[in-house]
Short mmCIF file of C-alpha atoms and ligand atoms in Angstrom, two decimals:
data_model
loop_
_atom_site.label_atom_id
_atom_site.label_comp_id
_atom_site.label_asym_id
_atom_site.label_seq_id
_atom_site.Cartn_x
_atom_site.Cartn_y
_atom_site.Cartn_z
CA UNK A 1 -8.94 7.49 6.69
CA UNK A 2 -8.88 6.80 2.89
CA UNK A 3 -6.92 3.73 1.70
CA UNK A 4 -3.86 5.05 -0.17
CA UNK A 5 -2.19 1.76 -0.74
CA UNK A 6 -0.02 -0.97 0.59
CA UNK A 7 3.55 -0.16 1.18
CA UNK A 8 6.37 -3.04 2.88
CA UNK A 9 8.20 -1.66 5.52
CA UNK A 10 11.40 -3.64 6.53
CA UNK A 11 12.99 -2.63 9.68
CA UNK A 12 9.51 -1.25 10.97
CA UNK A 13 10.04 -2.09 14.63
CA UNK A 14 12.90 -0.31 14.35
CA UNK A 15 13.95 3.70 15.96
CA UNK A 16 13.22 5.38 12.67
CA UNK A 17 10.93 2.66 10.89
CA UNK A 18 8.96 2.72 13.73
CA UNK A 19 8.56 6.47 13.32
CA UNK A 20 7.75 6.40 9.25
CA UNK A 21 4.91 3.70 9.98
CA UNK A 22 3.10 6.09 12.20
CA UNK A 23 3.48 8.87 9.31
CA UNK A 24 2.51 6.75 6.45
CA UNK A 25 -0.67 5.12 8.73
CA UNK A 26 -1.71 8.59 9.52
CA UNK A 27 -1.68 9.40 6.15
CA UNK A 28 -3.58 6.79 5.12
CA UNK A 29 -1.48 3.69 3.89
CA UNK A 30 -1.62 0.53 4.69
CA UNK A 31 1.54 -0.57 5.84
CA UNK A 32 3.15 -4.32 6.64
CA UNK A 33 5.84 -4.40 8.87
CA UNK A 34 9.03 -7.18 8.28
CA UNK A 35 11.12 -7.22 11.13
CA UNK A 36 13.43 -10.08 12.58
CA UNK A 37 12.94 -7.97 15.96
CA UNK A 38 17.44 -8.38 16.06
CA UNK A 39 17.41 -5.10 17.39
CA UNK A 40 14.02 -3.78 18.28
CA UNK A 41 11.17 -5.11 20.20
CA UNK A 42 7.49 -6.25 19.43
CA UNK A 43 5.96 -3.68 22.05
CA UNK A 44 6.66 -0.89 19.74
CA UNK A 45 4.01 -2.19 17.42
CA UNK A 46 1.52 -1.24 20.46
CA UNK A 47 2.96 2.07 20.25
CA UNK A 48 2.68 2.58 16.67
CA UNK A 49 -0.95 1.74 17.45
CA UNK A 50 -1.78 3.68 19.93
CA UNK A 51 -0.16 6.70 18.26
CA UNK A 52 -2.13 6.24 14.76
CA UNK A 53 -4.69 4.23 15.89
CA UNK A 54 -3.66 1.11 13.43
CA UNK A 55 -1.69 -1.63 14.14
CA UNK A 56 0.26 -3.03 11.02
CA UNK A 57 0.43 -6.38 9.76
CA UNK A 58 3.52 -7.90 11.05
CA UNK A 59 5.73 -10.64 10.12
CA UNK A 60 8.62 -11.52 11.66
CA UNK A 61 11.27 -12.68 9.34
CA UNK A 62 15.04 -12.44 8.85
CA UNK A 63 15.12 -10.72 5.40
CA UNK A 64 17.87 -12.86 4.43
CA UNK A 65 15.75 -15.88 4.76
CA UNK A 66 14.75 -15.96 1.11
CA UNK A 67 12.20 -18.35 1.32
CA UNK A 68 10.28 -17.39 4.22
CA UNK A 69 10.62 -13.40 2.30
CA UNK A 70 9.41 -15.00 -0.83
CA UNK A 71 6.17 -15.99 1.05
CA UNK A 72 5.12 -13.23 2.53
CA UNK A 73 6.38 -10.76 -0.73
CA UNK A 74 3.75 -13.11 -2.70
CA UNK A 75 1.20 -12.75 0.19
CA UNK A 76 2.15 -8.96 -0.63
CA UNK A 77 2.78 -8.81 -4.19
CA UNK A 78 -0.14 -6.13 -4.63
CA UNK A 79 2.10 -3.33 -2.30
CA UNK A 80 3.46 -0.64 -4.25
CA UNK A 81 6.67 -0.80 -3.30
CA UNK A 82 9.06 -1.19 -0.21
CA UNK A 83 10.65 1.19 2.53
CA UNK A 84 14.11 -0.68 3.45
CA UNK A 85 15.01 -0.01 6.67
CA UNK A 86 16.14 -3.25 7.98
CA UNK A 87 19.98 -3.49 8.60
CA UNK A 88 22.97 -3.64 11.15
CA UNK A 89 24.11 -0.18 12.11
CA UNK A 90 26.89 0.40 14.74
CA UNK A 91 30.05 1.73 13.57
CA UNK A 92 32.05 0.26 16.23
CA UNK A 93 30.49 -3.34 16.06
CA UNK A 94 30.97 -3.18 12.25
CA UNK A 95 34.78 -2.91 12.86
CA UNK A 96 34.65 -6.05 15.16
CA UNK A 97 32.22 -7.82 13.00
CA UNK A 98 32.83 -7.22 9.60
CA UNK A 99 31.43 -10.46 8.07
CA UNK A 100 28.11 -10.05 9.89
CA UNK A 101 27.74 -6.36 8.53
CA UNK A 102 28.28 -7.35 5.08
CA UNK A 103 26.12 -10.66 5.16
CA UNK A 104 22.87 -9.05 6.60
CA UNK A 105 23.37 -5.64 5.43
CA UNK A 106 24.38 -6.65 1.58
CA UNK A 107 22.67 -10.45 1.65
CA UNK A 108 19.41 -8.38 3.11
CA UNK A 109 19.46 -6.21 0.25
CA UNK A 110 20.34 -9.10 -2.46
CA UNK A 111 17.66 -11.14 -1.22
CA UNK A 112 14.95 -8.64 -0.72
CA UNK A 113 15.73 -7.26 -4.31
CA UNK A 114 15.79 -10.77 -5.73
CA UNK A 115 12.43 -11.75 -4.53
CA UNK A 116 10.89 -8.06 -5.02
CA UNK A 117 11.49 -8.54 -8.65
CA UNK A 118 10.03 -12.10 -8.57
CA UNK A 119 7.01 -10.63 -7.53
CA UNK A 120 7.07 -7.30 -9.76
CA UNK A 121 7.35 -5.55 -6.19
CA UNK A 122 9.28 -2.32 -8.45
CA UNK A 123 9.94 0.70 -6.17
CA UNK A 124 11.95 1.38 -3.50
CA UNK A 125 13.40 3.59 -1.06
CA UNK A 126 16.81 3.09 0.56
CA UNK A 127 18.38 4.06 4.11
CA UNK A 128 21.42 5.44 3.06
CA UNK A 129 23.60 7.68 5.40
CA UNK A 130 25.48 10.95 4.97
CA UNK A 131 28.91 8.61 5.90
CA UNK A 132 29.13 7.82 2.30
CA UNK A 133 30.79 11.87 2.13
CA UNK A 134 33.49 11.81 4.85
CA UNK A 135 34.37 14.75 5.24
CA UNK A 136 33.75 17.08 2.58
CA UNK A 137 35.73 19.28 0.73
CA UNK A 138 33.07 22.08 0.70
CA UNK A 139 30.12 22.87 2.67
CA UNK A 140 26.95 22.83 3.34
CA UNK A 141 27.76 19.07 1.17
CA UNK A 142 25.41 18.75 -1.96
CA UNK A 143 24.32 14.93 -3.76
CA UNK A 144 27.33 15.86 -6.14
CA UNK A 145 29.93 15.56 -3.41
CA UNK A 146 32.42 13.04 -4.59
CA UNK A 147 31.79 9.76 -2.53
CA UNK A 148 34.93 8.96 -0.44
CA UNK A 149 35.97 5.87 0.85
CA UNK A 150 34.09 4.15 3.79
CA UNK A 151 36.04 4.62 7.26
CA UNK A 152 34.25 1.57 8.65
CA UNK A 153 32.24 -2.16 6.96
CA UNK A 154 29.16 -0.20 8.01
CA UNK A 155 29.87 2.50 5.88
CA UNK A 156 31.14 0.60 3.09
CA UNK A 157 27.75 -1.40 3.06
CA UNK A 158 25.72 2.14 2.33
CA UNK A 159 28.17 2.69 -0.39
CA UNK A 160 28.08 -1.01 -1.72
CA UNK A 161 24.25 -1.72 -1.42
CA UNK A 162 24.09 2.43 -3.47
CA UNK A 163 25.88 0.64 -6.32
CA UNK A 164 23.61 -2.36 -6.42
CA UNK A 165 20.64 -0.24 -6.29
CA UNK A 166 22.18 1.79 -9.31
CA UNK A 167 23.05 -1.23 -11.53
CA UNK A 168 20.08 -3.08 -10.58
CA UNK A 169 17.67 0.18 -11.75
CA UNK A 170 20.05 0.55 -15.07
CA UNK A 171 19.59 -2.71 -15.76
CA UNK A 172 15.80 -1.95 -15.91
CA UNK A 173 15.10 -4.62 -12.85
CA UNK A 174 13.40 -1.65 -11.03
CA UNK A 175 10.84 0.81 -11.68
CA UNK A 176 12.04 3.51 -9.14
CA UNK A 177 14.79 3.55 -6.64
CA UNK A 178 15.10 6.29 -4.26
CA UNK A 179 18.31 6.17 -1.35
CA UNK A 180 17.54 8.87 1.51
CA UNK A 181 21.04 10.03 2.63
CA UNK A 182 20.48 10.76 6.77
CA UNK A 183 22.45 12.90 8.36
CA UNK A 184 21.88 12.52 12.02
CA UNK A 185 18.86 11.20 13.04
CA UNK A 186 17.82 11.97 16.64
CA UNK A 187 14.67 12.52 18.74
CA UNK A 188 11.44 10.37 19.26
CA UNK A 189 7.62 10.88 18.32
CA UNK A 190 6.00 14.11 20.82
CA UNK A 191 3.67 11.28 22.26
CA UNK A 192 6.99 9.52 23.93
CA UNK A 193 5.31 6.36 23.03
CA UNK A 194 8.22 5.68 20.21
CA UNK A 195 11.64 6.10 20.14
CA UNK A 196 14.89 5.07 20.09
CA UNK A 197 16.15 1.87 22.02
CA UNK A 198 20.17 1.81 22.26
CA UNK A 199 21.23 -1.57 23.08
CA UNK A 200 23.85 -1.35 26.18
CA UNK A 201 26.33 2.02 26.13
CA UNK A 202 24.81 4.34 23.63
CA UNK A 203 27.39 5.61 20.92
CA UNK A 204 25.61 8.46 20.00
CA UNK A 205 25.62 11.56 21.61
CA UNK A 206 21.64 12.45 21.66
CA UNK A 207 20.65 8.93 23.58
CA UNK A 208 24.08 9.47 25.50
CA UNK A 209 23.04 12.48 26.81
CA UNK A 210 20.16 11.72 27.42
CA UNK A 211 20.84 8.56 29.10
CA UNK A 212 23.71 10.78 31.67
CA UNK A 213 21.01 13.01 32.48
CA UNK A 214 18.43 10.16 33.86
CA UNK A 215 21.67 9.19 35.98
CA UNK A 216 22.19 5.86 33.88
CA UNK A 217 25.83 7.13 32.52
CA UNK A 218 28.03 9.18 35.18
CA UNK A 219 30.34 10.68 32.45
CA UNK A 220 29.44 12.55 29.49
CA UNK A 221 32.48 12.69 27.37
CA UNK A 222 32.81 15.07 24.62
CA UNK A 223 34.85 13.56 22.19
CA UNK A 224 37.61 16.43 20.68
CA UNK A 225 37.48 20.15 21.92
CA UNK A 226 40.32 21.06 19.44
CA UNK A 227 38.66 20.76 15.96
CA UNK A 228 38.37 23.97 13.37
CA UNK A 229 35.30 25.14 14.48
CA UNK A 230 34.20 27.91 16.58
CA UNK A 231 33.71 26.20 19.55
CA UNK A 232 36.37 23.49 19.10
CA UNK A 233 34.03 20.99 19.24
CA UNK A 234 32.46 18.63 16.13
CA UNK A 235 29.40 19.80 13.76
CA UNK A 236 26.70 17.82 12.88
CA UNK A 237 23.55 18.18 11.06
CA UNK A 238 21.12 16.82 13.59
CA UNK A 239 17.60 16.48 12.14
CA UNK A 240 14.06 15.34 14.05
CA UNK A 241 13.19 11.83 13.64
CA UNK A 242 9.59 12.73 12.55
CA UNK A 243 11.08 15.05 10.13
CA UNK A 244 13.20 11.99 8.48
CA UNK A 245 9.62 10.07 8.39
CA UNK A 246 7.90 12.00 6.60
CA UNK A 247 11.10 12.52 3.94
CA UNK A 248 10.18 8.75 3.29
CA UNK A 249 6.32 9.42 2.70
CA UNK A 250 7.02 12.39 0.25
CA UNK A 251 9.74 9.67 -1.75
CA UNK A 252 7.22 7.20 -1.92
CA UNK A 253 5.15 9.91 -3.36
CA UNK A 254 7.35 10.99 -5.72
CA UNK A 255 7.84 7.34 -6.88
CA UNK A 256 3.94 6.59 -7.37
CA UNK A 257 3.31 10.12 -9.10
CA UNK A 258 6.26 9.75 -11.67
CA UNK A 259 6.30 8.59 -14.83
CA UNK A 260 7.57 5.08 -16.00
CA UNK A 261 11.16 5.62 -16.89
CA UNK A 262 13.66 3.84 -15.01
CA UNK A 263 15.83 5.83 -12.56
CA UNK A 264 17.79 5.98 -9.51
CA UNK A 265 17.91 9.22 -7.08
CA UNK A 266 19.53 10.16 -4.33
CA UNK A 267 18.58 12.89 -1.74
CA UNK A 268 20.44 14.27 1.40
CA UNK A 269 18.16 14.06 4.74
CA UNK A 270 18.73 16.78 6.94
CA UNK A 271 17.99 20.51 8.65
CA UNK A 272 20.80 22.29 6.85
CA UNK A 273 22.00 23.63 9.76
CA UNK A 274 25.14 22.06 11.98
CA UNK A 275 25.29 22.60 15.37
CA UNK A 276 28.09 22.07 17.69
CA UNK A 277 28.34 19.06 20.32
CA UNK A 278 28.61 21.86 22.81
CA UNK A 279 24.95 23.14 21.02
CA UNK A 280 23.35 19.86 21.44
CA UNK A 281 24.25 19.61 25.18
CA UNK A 282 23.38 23.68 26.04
CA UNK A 283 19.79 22.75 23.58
CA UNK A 284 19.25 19.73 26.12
CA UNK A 285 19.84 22.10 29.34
CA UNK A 286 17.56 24.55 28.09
CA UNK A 287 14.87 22.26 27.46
CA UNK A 288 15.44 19.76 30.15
CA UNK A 289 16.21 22.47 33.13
CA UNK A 290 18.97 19.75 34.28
CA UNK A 291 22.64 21.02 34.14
CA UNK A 292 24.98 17.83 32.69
CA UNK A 293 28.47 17.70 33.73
CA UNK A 294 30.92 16.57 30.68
CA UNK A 295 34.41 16.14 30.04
CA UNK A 296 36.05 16.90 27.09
CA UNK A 297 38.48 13.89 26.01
CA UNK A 298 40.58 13.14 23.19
CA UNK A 299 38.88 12.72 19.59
CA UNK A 300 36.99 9.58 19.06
CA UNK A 301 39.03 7.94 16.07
CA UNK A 302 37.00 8.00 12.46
CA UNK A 303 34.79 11.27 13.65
CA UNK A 304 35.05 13.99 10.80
CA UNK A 305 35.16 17.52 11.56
CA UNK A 306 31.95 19.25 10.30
CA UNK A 307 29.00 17.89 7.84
CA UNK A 308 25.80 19.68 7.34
CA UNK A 309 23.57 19.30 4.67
CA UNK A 310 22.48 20.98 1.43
CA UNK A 311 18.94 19.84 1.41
CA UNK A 312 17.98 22.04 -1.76
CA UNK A 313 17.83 18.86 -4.18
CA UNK A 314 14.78 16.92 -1.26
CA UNK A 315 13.48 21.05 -0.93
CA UNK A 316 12.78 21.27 -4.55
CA UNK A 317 12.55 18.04 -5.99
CA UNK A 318 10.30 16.31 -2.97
CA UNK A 319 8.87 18.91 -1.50
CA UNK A 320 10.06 18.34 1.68
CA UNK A 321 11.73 20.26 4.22
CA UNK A 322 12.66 19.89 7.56
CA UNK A 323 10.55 21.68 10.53
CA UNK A 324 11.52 20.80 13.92
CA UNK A 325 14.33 22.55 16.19
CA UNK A 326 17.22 21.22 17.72
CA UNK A 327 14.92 22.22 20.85
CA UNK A 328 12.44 19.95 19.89
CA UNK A 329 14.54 17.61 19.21
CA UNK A 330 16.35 17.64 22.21
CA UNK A 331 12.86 17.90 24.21
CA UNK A 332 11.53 14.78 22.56
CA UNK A 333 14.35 13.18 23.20
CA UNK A 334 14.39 13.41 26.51
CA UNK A 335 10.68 12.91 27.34
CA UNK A 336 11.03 9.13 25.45
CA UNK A 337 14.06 8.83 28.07
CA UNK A 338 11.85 9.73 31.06
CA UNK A 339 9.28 7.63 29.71
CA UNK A 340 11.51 4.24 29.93
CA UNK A 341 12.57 5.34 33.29
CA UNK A 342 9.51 4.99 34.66
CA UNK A 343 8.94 2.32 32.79
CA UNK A 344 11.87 0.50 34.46
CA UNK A 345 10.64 1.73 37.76
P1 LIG B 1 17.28 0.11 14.12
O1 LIG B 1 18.30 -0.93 14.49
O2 LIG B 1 16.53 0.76 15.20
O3 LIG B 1 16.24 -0.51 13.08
C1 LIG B 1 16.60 -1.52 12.17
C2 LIG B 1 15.55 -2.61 12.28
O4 LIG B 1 15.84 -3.63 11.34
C3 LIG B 1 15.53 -3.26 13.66
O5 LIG B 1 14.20 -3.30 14.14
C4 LIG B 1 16.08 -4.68 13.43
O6 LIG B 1 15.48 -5.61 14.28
C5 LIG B 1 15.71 -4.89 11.97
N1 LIG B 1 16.59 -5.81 11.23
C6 LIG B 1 17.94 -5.80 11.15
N2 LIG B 1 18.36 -6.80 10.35
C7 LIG B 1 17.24 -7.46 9.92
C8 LIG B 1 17.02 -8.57 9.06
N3 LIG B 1 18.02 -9.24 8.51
N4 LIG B 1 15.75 -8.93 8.82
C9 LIG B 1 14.71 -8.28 9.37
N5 LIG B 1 14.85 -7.23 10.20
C10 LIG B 1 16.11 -6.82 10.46
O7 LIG B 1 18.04 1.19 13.22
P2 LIG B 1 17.54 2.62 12.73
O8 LIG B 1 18.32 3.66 13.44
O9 LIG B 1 16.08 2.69 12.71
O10 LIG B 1 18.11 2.59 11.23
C11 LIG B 1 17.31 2.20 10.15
C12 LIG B 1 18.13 2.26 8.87
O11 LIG B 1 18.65 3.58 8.69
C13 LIG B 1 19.34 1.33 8.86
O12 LIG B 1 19.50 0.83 7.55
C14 LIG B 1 20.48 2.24 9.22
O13 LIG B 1 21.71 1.78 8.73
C15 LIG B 1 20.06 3.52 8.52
N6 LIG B 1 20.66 4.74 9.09
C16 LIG B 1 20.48 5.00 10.43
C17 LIG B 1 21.07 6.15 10.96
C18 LIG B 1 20.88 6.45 12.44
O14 LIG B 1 21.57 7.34 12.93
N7 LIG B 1 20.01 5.80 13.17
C19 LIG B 1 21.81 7.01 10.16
C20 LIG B 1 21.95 6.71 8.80
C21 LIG B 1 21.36 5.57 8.27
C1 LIG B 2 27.88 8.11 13.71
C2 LIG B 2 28.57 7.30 12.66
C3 LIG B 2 27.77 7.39 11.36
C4 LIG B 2 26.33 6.93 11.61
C5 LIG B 2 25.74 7.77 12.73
C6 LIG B 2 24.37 7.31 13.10
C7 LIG B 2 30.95 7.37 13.23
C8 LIG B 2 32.30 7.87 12.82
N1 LIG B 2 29.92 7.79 12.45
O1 LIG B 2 27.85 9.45 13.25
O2 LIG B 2 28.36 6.58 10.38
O3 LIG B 2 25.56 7.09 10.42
O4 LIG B 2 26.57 7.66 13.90
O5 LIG B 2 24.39 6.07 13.74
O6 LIG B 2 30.82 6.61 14.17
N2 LIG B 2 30.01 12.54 20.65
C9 LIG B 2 30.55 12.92 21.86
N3 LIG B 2 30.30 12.12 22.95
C10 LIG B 2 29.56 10.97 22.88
C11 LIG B 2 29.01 10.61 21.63
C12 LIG B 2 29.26 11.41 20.54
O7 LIG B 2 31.24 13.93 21.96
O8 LIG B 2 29.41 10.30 23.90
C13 LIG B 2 30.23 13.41 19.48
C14 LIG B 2 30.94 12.73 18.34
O9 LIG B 2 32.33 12.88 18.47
C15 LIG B 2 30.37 13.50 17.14
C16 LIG B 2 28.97 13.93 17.58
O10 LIG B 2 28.96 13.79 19.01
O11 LIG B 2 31.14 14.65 16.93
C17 LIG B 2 27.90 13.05 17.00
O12 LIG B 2 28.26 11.68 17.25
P1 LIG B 2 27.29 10.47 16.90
O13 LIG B 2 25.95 10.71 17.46
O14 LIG B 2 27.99 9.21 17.27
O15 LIG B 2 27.12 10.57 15.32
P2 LIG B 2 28.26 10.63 14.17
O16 LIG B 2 29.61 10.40 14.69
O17 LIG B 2 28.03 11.87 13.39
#
């Protein structure tokens, strides 16, 4: 495997950091993992390993420890740049705990930017989230949808730490800046040795599912069956986790193959295609064989209607484009779930 480089990954232990350090390993980076482990645990790293064959360097650090970051982004400063995963992000915690949202999510940022330019550490790519739209006027949404204001701290932190990244790279502090807006990340690596890890009751609907078909959750609730779409039930443009990794590599890419100039870019991150709650759950069946019984409830407050992606911008300008199937993702999904059942066992 030819040594491309050495890229920072903060967040790496994380559900979809975890995933991008397998992609960049197997294509040949070297990659250092910063992680505070707040929401993650070290045994993914043996995962990551077995998967690519490498285990990364690690630190553990709280990002927002600037002094402890400022030794280990000088023990680093020859990386080309850094992948910034590492943040808090559950809606409904953000409500209850706004300050804590804002000081790691914004003071992780501040401090990691602050020291990065320190140590001439000058690219970087961005988790940013398709939340920053609402719900659109017009769709499938494009990167010139007007951004509307955030329905929860979480959100407003993607929109706040986009502005920062946009004054910081007009102010010429940074080389490149690229923020990846997800839509809805979901699925786990087709080894099952990754995935995601949803502390207590999952709020999402993939590990939800997922976690009412091992027999962990006895009700799956569908949240709304009355919206304006065909089947009365919310759209959402679920893409594959692996596919969101490698979004990241071909960023990174387009970061160390451009010229000098300054600038900051933004990309929607998904399939293109939305697909109905009531999709997601008949995808599972088919894959799964297991029949789930749900209930459809009142609408969970904040959800929007329908968002799916117009991925032409990442198509054209980075190459990339999403591959895997709801099927796949559903699949993968649930073989990671089986996986930590036995492991529980
Ligand atoms: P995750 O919680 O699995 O991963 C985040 C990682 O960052 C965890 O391992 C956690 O321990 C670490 N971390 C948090 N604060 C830290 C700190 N101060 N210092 C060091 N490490 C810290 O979350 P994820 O789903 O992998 O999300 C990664 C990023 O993508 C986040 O910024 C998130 O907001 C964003 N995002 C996620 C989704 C999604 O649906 N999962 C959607 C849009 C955007
Ligand atoms: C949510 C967040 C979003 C965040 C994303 C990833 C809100 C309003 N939005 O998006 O900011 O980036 O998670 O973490 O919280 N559903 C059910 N039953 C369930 C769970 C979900 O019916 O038990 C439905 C929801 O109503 C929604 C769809 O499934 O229509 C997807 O929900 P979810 O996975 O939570 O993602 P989002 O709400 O799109």
């Amino acid at each position: 495997m030819s040594d491309k480089g050495k890229i920072i990954v903060t967040g790496g232990a994380g559900y979809i950091g975890s995933h991008c350090v397998v992609d960049l390993q197997l294509a040949g980076y070297t990659v250092i993992v910063l992680d505070d482990l707040s929401n993650s645990e070290i045994g993914v790293l043996d995962g990551i390993a077995a998967i690519s064959g490498v285990r990364p360097v690690f630190h553990q650090v709280d990002i927002c420890e600037r002094s402890a970051l400022r030794a280990i982004l000088k023990e680093h400063r020859d990386a080309f740049g850094v992948i910034h995963f590492a943040a808090f992000k559950a809606v409904g915690e953000s409500v209850e705990k706004p300050l804590a949202y804002y000081a790691n999510n914004l003071g992780g940022l501040l401090s990691l930017l602050d020291t990065m330019s320190e140590f001439g550490l000058d690219n970087l790519i961005f988790s940013s989230s398709c939340t920053v739209y609402g719900q659109p006027a017009e769709l499938p949404v494009t990167e010139n949808a007007p951004v509307q204001p955030a329905q929860s701290p979480y959100g407003n932190t993607k929109q706040i730490c986009e502005e920062i990244l946009q004054d910081a790279v007009a102010a010429n502090l940074f080389r490149g800046v690229i923020s990846l807006r997800y839509f809805n990340p979901v699925g786990a690596d087709p080894s099952a040795l990754i995935g995601e890890l949803p502390l207590g009751i999952p709020n999402n609907l993939m590990p939800f599912i997922t976690q009412a078909a091992a027999g962990l959750r006895t009700e799956l609730k569908v949240f709304g069956g009355d919206y304006n779409t065909p089947d009365g039930t919310p759209i959402r443009d679920y893409i594959h986790v692996s596919d969101l990794a490698e979004a990241h590599r071909l960023a990174l890419e387009r970061l160390i193959n451009k010229e000098q100039s300054s600038a900051y870019e933004y990309y929607n991150i998904g399939t293109g295609r939305g697909s109905s709650v009531l999709e997601v759950i008949q995808a599972f069946e088919r894959v799964s064989g297991i029949r789930l019984k749900y209930k459809i409830v009142d609408r969970r407050p904040g959800d929007v209607e329908q968002v799916w992606a117009d991925t032409t911008k990442a198509n054209e300008i980075l190459g990339w484009k999403a591959r895997r199937t709801l099927d796949e993702m559903a699949a993968s999904a649930w073989a990671w779930e089986k996986k930590r059942v036995e492991s529980r066992e």
